[in-house]
Amino acid sequence: MADYREMWENLNMDLEKHDVLCEALPEMFGETFLNQENRPDGMNYFNYVTAEIHGARIMELEKHRKEGGKVVGAFCVFVPDEIILAADAISVGLCSGSQFWIEDGEKVLPRNLCPLIKALTGAKVSSTCPYFQSCDILVGETTCDGKKKVWEILNEYTPVHVMELPQMKREENYEMWMNEIKLFMDKIEELTGNKITVEKLKEAIELNNEKRRALKRLYDLRKNKPSPISGLDSLLISQIAFSDEPRRFTEKVNELCDELEEKVKTNTSTNKKRIMVTGTPMALPNWKLHSIVEELNAEIVVEETCTGTRYFENEVSTNGDTMEELIKNMADRYLDINCACFTPNKGRVEDILRYAEEYDVDGVIYYNLSFCHTYAVEYNNVEKSLRDNNIPVLMIETDYSEEDSGQIKTRVEAFLEMI
Amino acid sequence: MADYREMWENLNMDLEKHDVLCEALPEMFGETFLNQENRPDGMNYFNYVTAEIHGARIMELEKHRKEGGKVVGAFCVFVPDEIILAADAISVGLCSGSQFWIEDGEKVLPRNLCPLIKALTGAKVSSTCPYFQSCDILVGETTCDGKKKVWEILNEYTPVHVMELPQMKREENYEMWMNEIKLFMDKIEELTGNKITVEKLKEAIELNNEKRRALKRLYDLRKNKPSPISGLDSLLISQIAFSDEPRRFTEKVNELCDELEEKVKTNTSTNKKRIMVTGTPMALPNWKLHSIVEELNAEIVVEETCTGTRYFENEVSTNGDTMEELIKNMADRYLDINCACFTPNKGRVEDILRYAEEYDVDGVIYYNLSFCHTYAVEYNNVEKSLRDNNIPVLMIETDYSEEDSGQIKTRVEAFLEMI
């Protein structure tokens, strides 16, 4: 810990404030995760990563930076990690999942804004997120009104490069997106001083695809009845995916999957209701909905969210031997993500219906972070399609505070009884 | 009135519900506008248009349609009217300014959404807006999350063509926007069956420029001390600009300006505080803030909003003899509008500071419709710049209900005393 304090100090962190955060996390983690019965041994690695979330991983980032490497902070599944990796830079997710940062966020932002964006901003302006402090650059995107405007504020602290994500999915939008990827590549080459070659890029694509395959393998295992892993544990892994070293992460997920494959052979059935969560992302340490649901007689078996299937579904093709072809492959893969930021976004409804069948769910919880307009408005459409297919759905709109936890529990309980 | 009922019935309107709306409007208009002292005679035309807002103008639209013409509904200052006019179609604004439509809007939309969008949607789903009912097509755009997603819902009622407005203002964005204008032109040609020629387009551009010049003339007159016209009356004219026949409208605004020019010669000074309103649009009949402010010892002399300067500032150049050149001229003019939907949007702060000087204002009211994220987040920046320039600013976030009117009045009163 002594080492960390010095490191944090060098990162210009507000140590006193950060201590408050560090004190709260272990208890919260213990209560939420460690009391679960019959946890796989393979979760030990992810427990360790969580315990060391502001320590060991930051040490690695700082070591990389001391050796001349760069750290790139991103905040969205649309930012193509492959580019960052191919330039020998490290890509990290940014702090945004805790109520702890809301108060500071609200000092510069309106209260009527989604907690993810308020926490993101609060984490930076309060200097209590070592990931933010380690970043040489932030990569923003234009996925929603709140984020789009917040980059202007964050840019006063750390340089921000904004990628303009198209708002539609017509042919011209794929071309636009290819152009954005090229501009991003120029920026990262300039930042790192490293040239991204076809070979390096292919290698990075393959590395990322392996990570996607490992997560897909984990999710496929959750299709078993019962799932050999809790929704909570699976969510934690997805959250860690955004910041961990990708090779090690992939190896650890695969080791866990080996264990889970054995486990399903001796699994005995339960009467737990199988739930899909669909909607907005859950950044570390936002475990609120999962912990409420899984304390009841239910298991979350799939998340159609950015901290779920949207993160790993579909691979980037490695076909082609030119930069142009690889960029097109990336544009195709990323723009095919069915985020509510697109209009229209019919693919998302199709995904939800397909997952409902594949994971054999009893019901769907539509999770909306307060004031997230795109997902909130899209509920109308999703609800209609689920109703047409006789799949029960419950809408939960919430933020990071614990105030409404009791009420959510009551509503989920009633929902589980009904389905 | 008998004629109108038949027309409304033919437009598939909910007559009973619409009657409730029609009954409320005259009283509200009378109380807000007709009690003003020393009103210009030229306002009589605009009084008449307001009284006939669901009658006489709709008759004109229906006459046009019976003769084979088309009516295009739009909802944003970024939709280039010139294209619609050049194809001999009529462009109209859509109902979205009354609390009356909120309840129906909330049946299909989340409550946490801006009142403009909820009213827009409610007006359509309740079949109580004859403009909506007369439209052969709606033109949407991607200016904010709420609207972007609402087109998907409205498309179930009337065909919607969405124009993708770029989110940034780089060189490539101007090219993208030119392409969107071309796609829009194709759509309008297809709808009307009329070919848009260079000649027709130039004529439409000139017509629109004349309208802009008339509004600019009106606003320039407001720079006098005191302004020869109230903020309320000027706002009403801006609101009517979206739906009235453009030639007649321009003529009537110019007639009014002739009168106002005479009036300023004999004006005696008052001690009223001069206020700029900046922020989100005020659609007909949203007169809430203006009526509160002008009942106190203040006059609103300029609106840096979409129902203000953003609507008419800058003309489309008529230089060039090819379609490509004219489209480029339109793209340049429209994309130069400084809406908070862009990131960054530095031009808006410059506009506000320039207007503060030109109109010699004592203070600024930042008007934000509840849950409008882009303008709400941008407040941070605007507030800082105003503070640096010693210009007092008051932030008012509100919706269409009257619940907070007392509170707003108290805050404005305190603000006026302070400045």
XYZ file of C-alpha atoms in Angstrom, chain A residues 107-110 112-114 142-146 148-153 156 162-168 170 172-173 176 179-180 183 339-345 370-374 376-378 380-381 384 397, chain B residues 107-110 112-114 142-146 148-153 156 162-168 170 172-173 176 179-180 183 339-345 370-374 376-378 380-381 384 397:
104
model
C -20.772 20.452 -9.357
C -20.217 20.968 -13.090
C -23.159 19.070 -14.606
C -26.942 19.257 -14.295
C -30.920 15.584 -14.501
C -28.218 13.590 -16.218
C -27.426 9.884 -16.272
C -21.026 10.948 -29.980
C -23.274 8.163 -28.702
C -25.509 10.334 -26.553
C -26.202 13.984 -25.774
C -24.738 13.816 -22.296
C -21.126 14.338 -26.413
C -21.201 17.524 -24.375
C -19.166 16.251 -21.429
C -16.053 15.790 -23.580
C -15.897 19.570 -23.828
C -15.629 19.773 -20.035
C -10.063 21.054 -19.969
C -13.818 12.649 -30.201
C -14.883 10.009 -32.731
C -18.099 10.940 -34.478
C -20.232 7.829 -34.375
C -22.857 7.898 -37.144
C -26.449 8.147 -35.950
C -27.802 5.810 -38.613
C -27.014 3.419 -44.090
C -22.805 6.101 -46.342
C -22.607 5.751 -42.565
C -18.172 7.776 -42.561
C -13.090 7.631 -42.089
C -13.442 8.168 -38.327
C -8.659 9.760 -38.160
C -26.965 0.490 -29.548
C -30.085 2.598 -28.959
C -28.069 5.582 -30.163
C -28.942 4.593 -33.741
C -32.177 5.441 -35.477
C -33.736 3.110 -36.302
C -32.244 0.277 -34.274
C -32.071 7.525 -15.086
C -32.292 10.166 -17.807
C -30.839 7.957 -20.548
C -33.164 9.116 -23.329
C -32.212 6.758 -26.148
C -35.820 5.023 -22.389
C -37.586 5.934 -25.639
C -36.617 2.640 -27.280
C -41.698 1.461 -26.223
C -40.595 -0.609 -29.206
C -44.192 -4.169 -27.830
C -35.176 2.999 -14.163
C -48.460 7.417 -22.854
C -45.740 6.337 -25.275
C -42.703 8.213 -23.951
C -40.825 8.370 -20.659
C -38.136 12.261 -18.025
C -38.098 13.785 -21.482
C -38.222 17.354 -22.694
C -30.633 13.844 -35.347
C -30.210 16.952 -33.209
C -30.885 15.291 -29.868
C -31.420 11.859 -28.348
C -35.090 12.411 -27.654
C -33.792 11.020 -32.814
C -35.666 8.166 -31.181
C -39.131 9.712 -31.416
C -39.082 9.611 -35.225
C -39.273 5.827 -34.941
C -42.548 6.157 -33.043
C -45.825 4.486 -37.394
C -34.655 11.583 -41.164
C -31.781 13.892 -42.046
C -28.597 12.979 -40.229
C -27.241 16.222 -38.861
C -23.483 15.950 -38.222
C -22.454 16.152 -34.577
C -19.324 18.178 -35.263
C -15.090 19.685 -39.280
C -15.828 16.393 -43.585
C -19.012 17.282 -41.719
C -21.675 14.915 -45.080
C -24.916 14.751 -49.022
C -27.845 14.797 -46.579
C -30.811 12.889 -50.189
C -26.858 24.669 -31.732
C -25.750 22.920 -28.538
C -26.108 19.633 -30.427
C -22.610 20.183 -31.823
C -19.413 19.339 -29.993
C -17.676 21.646 -29.510
C -19.981 24.624 -30.027
C -36.397 20.216 -18.574
C -34.244 17.246 -19.516
C -32.626 18.901 -22.517
C -29.117 17.546 -21.970
C -27.164 19.403 -24.644
C -28.094 21.927 -19.862
C -24.486 20.698 -20.063
C -23.451 23.633 -22.238
C -21.358 25.349 -17.647
C -19.377 26.883 -20.488
C -18.226 30.863 -17.288
C -35.060 25.056 -16.177
